[in-house]
Tab-separated table of C-alpha atoms in Angstrom:
chain	number	residue	atom	x	y	z
K	1	UNK	CA	-0.415	-0.532	-0.018
K	2	UNK	CA	1.248	3.491	-0.057
K	3	UNK	CA	0.203	6.541	1.574
K	4	UNK	CA	-0.258	10.552	0.032
K	5	UNK	CA	0.049	13.129	1.813
K	6	UNK	CA	-1.647	16.292	0.618
K	7	UNK	CA	-0.145	19.454	1.540
K	8	UNK	CA	-2.308	22.682	0.887
K	9	UNK	CA	-2.716	24.522	-2.364
K	10	UNK	CA	-2.300	28.313	-2.847
K	11	UNK	CA	-5.601	29.417	-3.326
K	12	UNK	CA	-7.413	32.253	-6.043
K	13	UNK	CA	-8.094	35.072	-2.812
K	14	UNK	CA	-5.026	35.648	0.161
K	15	UNK	CA	-5.837	34.039	2.720
K	16	UNK	CA	-3.569	33.675	5.943
K	17	UNK	CA	-3.619	32.838	9.938
K	18	UNK	CA	-0.932	32.710	12.593
K	19	UNK	CA	-1.436	30.282	15.413
K	20	UNK	CA	0.395	30.297	18.722
K	21	UNK	CA	0.458	27.424	21.540
K	22	UNK	CA	2.081	27.090	25.007
K	23	UNK	CA	2.671	24.875	27.523
K	24	UNK	CA	4.550	22.558	29.950
K	25	UNK	CA	8.554	22.857	30.099
K	26	UNK	CA	8.880	25.442	27.894
K	27	UNK	CA	7.111	24.703	24.683
K	28	UNK	CA	6.090	28.100	22.841
K	29	UNK	CA	4.851	26.331	18.776
K	30	UNK	CA	3.913	29.440	16.105
K	31	UNK	CA	3.016	27.879	12.937
K	32	UNK	CA	1.946	30.754	10.583
K	33	UNK	CA	0.362	30.798	7.056
K	34	UNK	CA	0.227	33.177	4.742
K	35	UNK	CA	-1.781	32.499	0.594
K	36	UNK	CA	-2.998	33.838	-1.851
K	37	UNK	CA	-2.426	35.114	-5.849
K	38	UNK	CA	0.891	36.423	-6.824
K	39	UNK	CA	-0.216	37.883	-10.518
K	40	UNK	CA	-3.533	38.398	-12.310
K	41	UNK	CA	-5.493	34.558	-11.322
K	42	UNK	CA	-2.122	32.720	-13.039
K	43	UNK	CA	0.360	32.355	-10.555
K	44	UNK	CA	-0.519	32.174	-7.195
K	45	UNK	CA	1.271	31.663	-4.021
K	46	UNK	CA	1.570	29.999	0.204
K	47	UNK	CA	4.302	30.178	2.533
K	48	UNK	CA	4.452	28.266	5.869
K	49	UNK	CA	6.833	28.111	9.199
K	50	UNK	CA	6.185	26.355	11.691
K	51	UNK	CA	8.627	26.500	14.870
K	52	UNK	CA	8.812	24.472	18.032
K	53	UNK	CA	10.844	24.740	21.373
K	54	UNK	CA	10.223	23.185	24.768
K	55	UNK	CA	13.265	22.798	26.838
K	56	UNK	CA	13.204	18.534	28.380
K	57	UNK	CA	12.572	16.932	30.401
K	58	UNK	CA	15.407	14.359	31.783
K	59	UNK	CA	18.291	16.307	33.550
K	60	UNK	CA	21.497	15.482	32.916
K	61	UNK	CA	22.992	15.727	35.981
K	62	UNK	CA	26.970	14.060	34.760
K	63	UNK	CA	29.612	15.971	37.124
K	64	UNK	CA	33.064	16.658	33.727
K	65	UNK	CA	36.274	16.531	35.603
K	66	UNK	CA	37.669	19.155	33.128
K	67	UNK	CA	35.115	21.162	33.381
K	68	UNK	CA	35.221	21.455	37.474
K	69	UNK	CA	32.744	20.310	39.668
K	70	UNK	CA	28.990	22.600	39.236
K	71	UNK	CA	27.527	19.781	37.408
K	72	UNK	CA	25.788	19.745	33.454
K	73	UNK	CA	22.511	20.174	33.579
K	74	UNK	CA	21.982	19.898	30.902
K	75	UNK	CA	18.240	19.010	29.838
K	76	UNK	CA	17.818	16.105	27.328
K	77	UNK	CA	14.433	15.621	25.058
K	78	UNK	CA	14.736	18.471	23.873
K	79	UNK	CA	13.013	20.709	21.566
K	80	UNK	CA	14.543	23.027	19.182
K	81	UNK	CA	12.807	22.963	15.532
K	82	UNK	CA	11.299	25.394	12.055
K	83	UNK	CA	10.137	23.854	9.057
K	84	UNK	CA	9.479	25.823	6.356
K	85	UNK	CA	7.674	25.229	3.317
K	86	UNK	CA	6.680	27.821	-0.042
K	87	UNK	CA	4.362	26.520	-3.572
K	88	UNK	CA	3.585	28.662	-6.330
K	89	UNK	CA	1.217	27.008	-8.593
K	90	UNK	CA	0.431	28.040	-12.671
K	91	UNK	CA	-2.146	27.329	-14.028
K	92	UNK	CA	-2.266	28.302	-17.888
K	93	UNK	CA	-5.483	26.215	-19.952
K	94	UNK	CA	-4.514	23.268	-19.598
K	95	UNK	CA	-0.818	23.130	-18.448
K	96	UNK	CA	-0.400	23.645	-14.859
K	97	UNK	CA	3.025	23.182	-12.841
K	98	UNK	CA	2.860	23.229	-8.763
K	99	UNK	CA	6.802	23.393	-7.307
K	100	UNK	CA	6.579	22.842	-3.656
K	101	UNK	CA	10.481	23.510	-1.591
K	102	UNK	CA	10.215	22.064	1.738
K	103	UNK	CA	13.230	22.703	4.310
K	104	UNK	CA	13.110	21.157	8.229
K	105	UNK	CA	16.366	22.284	10.336
K	106	UNK	CA	15.796	20.110	13.850
K	107	UNK	CA	18.588	20.164	16.537
K	108	UNK	CA	16.341	19.052	19.753
K	109	UNK	CA	18.664	17.314	21.694
K	110	UNK	CA	18.299	12.659	21.935
K	111	UNK	CA	18.014	10.801	24.758
K	112	UNK	CA	18.747	7.559	23.668
K	113	UNK	CA	18.789	5.006	26.187
K	114	UNK	CA	19.200	4.571	29.611
K	115	UNK	CA	19.946	1.474	31.947
K	116	UNK	CA	17.486	1.293	34.910
K	117	UNK	CA	18.432	-1.472	37.454
K	118	UNK	CA	20.661	-2.826	39.373
K	119	UNK	CA	20.010	-6.615	36.946
K	120	UNK	CA	19.382	-8.991	34.715
K	121	UNK	CA	15.878	-10.841	34.519
K	122	UNK	CA	18.620	-14.230	34.516
K	123	UNK	CA	19.761	-12.517	38.247
K	124	UNK	CA	22.809	-11.199	36.882
K	125	UNK	CA	24.364	-7.646	37.253
K	126	UNK	CA	23.813	-5.688	33.913
K	127	UNK	CA	26.669	-3.169	31.812
K	128	UNK	CA	26.667	-0.497	34.763
K	129	UNK	CA	26.424	-2.457	37.639
K	130	UNK	CA	29.864	-4.677	36.316
K	131	UNK	CA	32.057	-1.847	35.856
K	132	UNK	CA	31.552	-0.609	38.880
K	133	UNK	CA	32.739	-3.650	40.010
K	134	UNK	CA	35.867	-4.275	37.878
K	135	UNK	CA	37.088	-0.631	37.596
K	136	UNK	CA	35.699	0.276	41.757
K	137	UNK	CA	33.732	3.406	40.143
K	138	UNK	CA	30.211	4.556	42.011
K	139	UNK	CA	28.256	5.471	38.770
K	140	UNK	CA	24.948	5.519	39.694
K	141	UNK	CA	22.487	4.583	38.056
K	142	UNK	CA	19.930	7.236	35.829
K	143	UNK	CA	16.464	7.596	37.501
K	144	UNK	CA	13.369	7.407	35.818
K	145	UNK	CA	11.338	8.105	39.088
K	146	UNK	CA	13.288	11.872	38.935
K	147	UNK	CA	14.214	12.021	35.223
K	148	UNK	CA	17.979	12.285	36.102
K	149	UNK	CA	20.132	10.821	33.252
K	150	UNK	CA	24.056	11.348	34.187
K	151	UNK	CA	26.022	11.020	30.267
K	152	UNK	CA	28.819	11.103	30.293
K	153	UNK	CA	28.985	13.237	26.687
K	154	UNK	CA	27.140	16.424	25.290
K	155	UNK	CA	24.560	14.085	23.420
K	156	UNK	CA	23.442	16.604	20.297
K	157	UNK	CA	21.256	16.310	17.056
K	158	UNK	CA	21.801	18.184	14.185
K	159	UNK	CA	19.227	17.028	10.873
K	160	UNK	CA	18.825	19.414	7.866
K	161	UNK	CA	16.216	17.755	5.255
K	162	UNK	CA	15.538	19.851	1.829
K	163	UNK	CA	12.399	18.048	-0.423
K	164	UNK	CA	12.006	19.805	-3.175
K	165	UNK	CA	8.797	18.111	-6.164
K	166	UNK	CA	7.506	19.192	-9.023
K	167	UNK	CA	4.617	18.995	-10.236
K	168	UNK	CA	4.051	18.835	-14.360
K	169	UNK	CA	0.297	18.167	-16.392
K	170	UNK	CA	-0.911	18.738	-18.917
K	171	UNK	CA	-4.563	18.558	-21.066
K	172	UNK	CA	-4.382	17.493	-24.426
K	173	UNK	CA	-8.650	16.384	-24.008
K	174	UNK	CA	-11.210	15.788	-20.908
K	175	UNK	CA	-10.562	12.742	-21.401
K	176	UNK	CA	-6.525	12.057	-22.118
K	177	UNK	CA	-3.885	13.513	-19.739
K	178	UNK	CA	-0.304	13.225	-19.139
K	179	UNK	CA	1.503	13.661	-15.336
K	180	UNK	CA	5.157	14.450	-15.458
K	181	UNK	CA	6.158	14.105	-10.859
K	182	UNK	CA	9.839	15.204	-10.145
K	183	UNK	CA	11.183	15.007	-7.051
K	184	UNK	CA	14.476	14.841	-5.091
K	185	UNK	CA	14.984	14.669	-1.082
K	186	UNK	CA	18.639	15.891	-0.159
K	187	UNK	CA	18.999	14.654	4.451
K	188	UNK	CA	21.706	15.159	7.171
K	189	UNK	CA	21.655	13.780	9.805
K	190	UNK	CA	24.565	13.931	12.969
K	191	UNK	CA	23.905	13.377	16.701
K	192	UNK	CA	27.147	12.673	19.172
K	193	UNK	CA	24.540	10.119	21.529
K	194	UNK	CA	25.921	8.190	24.759
K	195	UNK	CA	23.781	4.768	24.374
K	196	UNK	CA	24.165	3.640	27.411
K	197	UNK	CA	22.954	7.008	29.810
K	198	UNK	CA	25.049	7.009	32.503
K	199	UNK	CA	29.187	8.080	32.854
K	200	UNK	CA	30.568	4.921	32.677
K	201	UNK	CA	32.127	4.721	29.760
K	202	UNK	CA	29.982	1.588	28.358
K	203	UNK	CA	28.782	3.015	25.479
K	204	UNK	CA	29.354	6.129	23.219
K	205	UNK	CA	29.917	6.581	19.092
K	206	UNK	CA	30.956	10.305	17.512
K	207	UNK	CA	30.311	13.029	15.846
K	208	UNK	CA	28.594	11.179	13.037
K	209	UNK	CA	27.266	12.874	9.839
K	210	UNK	CA	24.197	10.023	7.442
K	211	UNK	CA	23.843	12.142	3.980
K	212	UNK	CA	20.978	11.241	1.709
K	213	UNK	CA	19.786	11.724	-1.063
K	214	UNK	CA	17.197	9.893	-3.412
K	215	UNK	CA	16.080	11.619	-6.861
K	216	UNK	CA	13.224	10.673	-8.694
K	217	UNK	CA	10.967	11.169	-12.180
K	218	UNK	CA	7.728	9.739	-13.415
K	219	UNK	CA	5.574	9.685	-15.650
K	220	UNK	CA	1.443	8.842	-16.202
K	221	UNK	CA	-0.125	8.915	-18.750
K	222	UNK	CA	-4.716	8.688	-18.053
K	223	UNK	CA	-7.395	8.562	-21.549
K	224	UNK	CA	-10.304	7.452	-21.533
K	225	UNK	CA	-11.475	6.611	-25.532
K	226	UNK	CA	-15.096	5.970	-24.009
K	227	UNK	CA	-16.793	6.635	-21.682
K	228	UNK	CA	-17.645	3.117	-19.510
K	229	UNK	CA	-13.018	2.218	-19.889
K	230	UNK	CA	-10.654	4.093	-19.232
K	231	UNK	CA	-6.408	3.710	-19.189
K	232	UNK	CA	-3.315	4.617	-17.400
K	233	UNK	CA	0.649	3.744	-18.300
K	234	UNK	CA	2.996	5.207	-16.850
K	235	UNK	CA	7.247	4.693	-15.449
K	236	UNK	CA	8.540	5.464	-12.290
K	237	UNK	CA	12.755	5.886	-11.753
K	238	UNK	CA	14.676	6.432	-8.308
K	239	UNK	CA	17.839	6.661	-7.639
K	240	UNK	CA	19.627	6.326	-3.550
K	241	UNK	CA	21.870	7.110	-1.918
K	242	UNK	CA	22.238	7.020	1.784
K	243	UNK	CA	25.362	6.758	4.006
K	244	UNK	CA	25.423	5.267	7.525
K	245	UNK	CA	28.420	4.883	9.299
K	246	UNK	CA	29.788	4.224	12.327
K	247	UNK	CA	32.698	4.976	14.611
K	248	UNK	CA	31.466	2.953	18.115
K	249	UNK	CA	33.019	2.550	21.806
K	250	UNK	CA	32.475	0.081	24.390
K	251	UNK	CA	34.149	-0.645	27.448
K	252	UNK	CA	31.886	-4.320	27.864
K	253	UNK	CA	34.001	-6.070	25.102
K	254	UNK	CA	36.896	-4.238	25.557
K	255	UNK	CA	36.274	-1.998	21.983
K	256	UNK	CA	37.433	1.310	23.634
K	257	UNK	CA	41.123	2.463	21.497
K	258	UNK	CA	39.808	3.873	18.856
K	259	UNK	CA	36.812	0.885	19.127
K	260	UNK	CA	34.214	-0.838	16.782
K	261	UNK	CA	34.668	1.864	13.533
K	262	UNK	CA	33.155	1.423	10.083
K	263	UNK	CA	34.058	4.715	8.289
K	264	UNK	CA	32.548	3.598	4.909
K	265	UNK	CA	29.360	2.409	4.381
K	266	UNK	CA	26.753	3.119	1.861
K	267	UNK	CA	24.359	1.797	-0.820
K	268	UNK	CA	23.098	3.336	-3.689
K	269	UNK	CA	19.599	2.419	-5.532
K	270	UNK	CA	18.257	2.420	-8.647
K	271	UNK	CA	14.784	1.223	-9.674
K	272	UNK	CA	12.875	1.310	-12.270
K	273	UNK	CA	9.192	0.935	-13.344
K	274	UNK	CA	6.907	0.426	-15.738
K	275	UNK	CA	3.073	0.536	-14.996
K	276	UNK	CA	-0.250	-0.169	-17.167
K	277	UNK	CA	-3.918	-0.599	-14.833
K	278	UNK	CA	-6.983	-0.605	-17.902
K	279	UNK	CA	-10.403	-0.178	-16.203
K	280	UNK	CA	-13.954	-1.311	-16.954
K	281	UNK	CA	-17.737	0.434	-15.976
K	282	UNK	CA	-20.942	-2.668	-16.326
K	283	UNK	CA	-22.484	0.033	-14.109
K	284	UNK	CA	-21.813	2.664	-11.708
K	285	UNK	CA	-21.300	0.745	-9.088
K	286	UNK	CA	-19.892	-1.895	-10.833
K	287	UNK	CA	-16.227	-2.273	-12.230
K	288	UNK	CA	-13.770	-5.098	-13.116
K	289	UNK	CA	-9.480	-3.775	-13.255
K	290	UNK	CA	-6.735	-5.375	-14.443
K	291	UNK	CA	-3.128	-4.319	-13.826
K	292	UNK	CA	0.298	-5.654	-13.842
K	293	UNK	CA	3.467	-4.057	-13.208
K	294	UNK	CA	6.968	-5.007	-13.949
K	295	UNK	CA	9.531	-3.547	-11.100
K	296	UNK	CA	13.629	-4.062	-11.197
K	297	UNK	CA	16.422	-2.519	-8.266
K	298	UNK	CA	19.808	-2.940	-8.363
K	299	UNK	CA	21.716	-2.143	-4.794
K	300	UNK	CA	25.121	-1.430	-4.635
K	301	UNK	CA	26.736	-1.229	-1.212
K	302	UNK	CA	29.901	0.094	-0.686
K	303	UNK	CA	31.199	-1.473	3.482
K	304	UNK	CA	34.456	-1.155	4.901
K	305	UNK	CA	37.034	-1.238	5.909
K	306	UNK	CA	35.444	-1.950	9.952
K	307	UNK	CA	38.894	-2.136	11.920
K	308	UNK	CA	39.220	-2.889	15.913
K	309	UNK	CA	40.895	-1.050	18.025
K	310	UNK	CA	42.249	-0.241	14.683
K	311	UNK	CA	43.028	-3.810	13.482
K	312	UNK	CA	41.590	-5.293	10.124
K	313	UNK	CA	38.223	-7.256	10.600
K	314	UNK	CA	36.466	-7.400	7.592
K	315	UNK	CA	38.460	-5.858	4.543
K	316	UNK	CA	35.879	-3.191	1.676
K	317	UNK	CA	33.917	-5.275	-0.574
């Protein structure tokens, strides 16, 4: 199946709105929209802007020896986002063009995980308890009751995403039209996460960027030669390039200098498809559909080399 999300189109009359929301943890959210004609009645525009700010509801009270004796008191699970969308709609007789550019910037601070309690289901100690016993430390478990964590790194995330789409359509006649959909997505995500939520060097990564690019093109022809019969013919081409490198350290597994490193992990997908559908209406309430689709996916993975504390454990493939 498929999920289709349609954003509001530019309007033929000038309209606008502003919405403000406030709440606990200093939540402040704003949404503003302005829409209307730009040139005559053939070029319409719409702009929308949304922002969200909220303090985190988990406190990171870790005291960093490199800073001093004052707890960091870092808010985790905070929200710091801005989202903008611009739309242009051109209408000229049988031709119509719709351009949409969507931009997201997210600087929220995440809370990745917490090691809670002091034992496993089988009675053995958890990782933090084992670490304290081995190293003679007294690092504390996070407290979900008091919403307190003691993460030894300053967790952060940075996401920027731009989605652009261009829809062109032409009506050759009242019963025949051709539509082109062109799309492009570029996303960059950088994360710095402490997976255990404790001051022990159990699990963490270094700031890593995960870039992703997707480009697609689809052509669709719709025609109805007679009243009770219609046809759909189309094709789509897509290219997806995504990277997910890894640098991971864990004292539990002895991966500490510099840990497990996989600097190159990229997947490229090329997808092509042709499809057709014929539909015949016996009556207004009864019709039969017959369709077919042929899809070809080519995937290429660039992997490695993977190292463990500097030693190669898997070559580049």
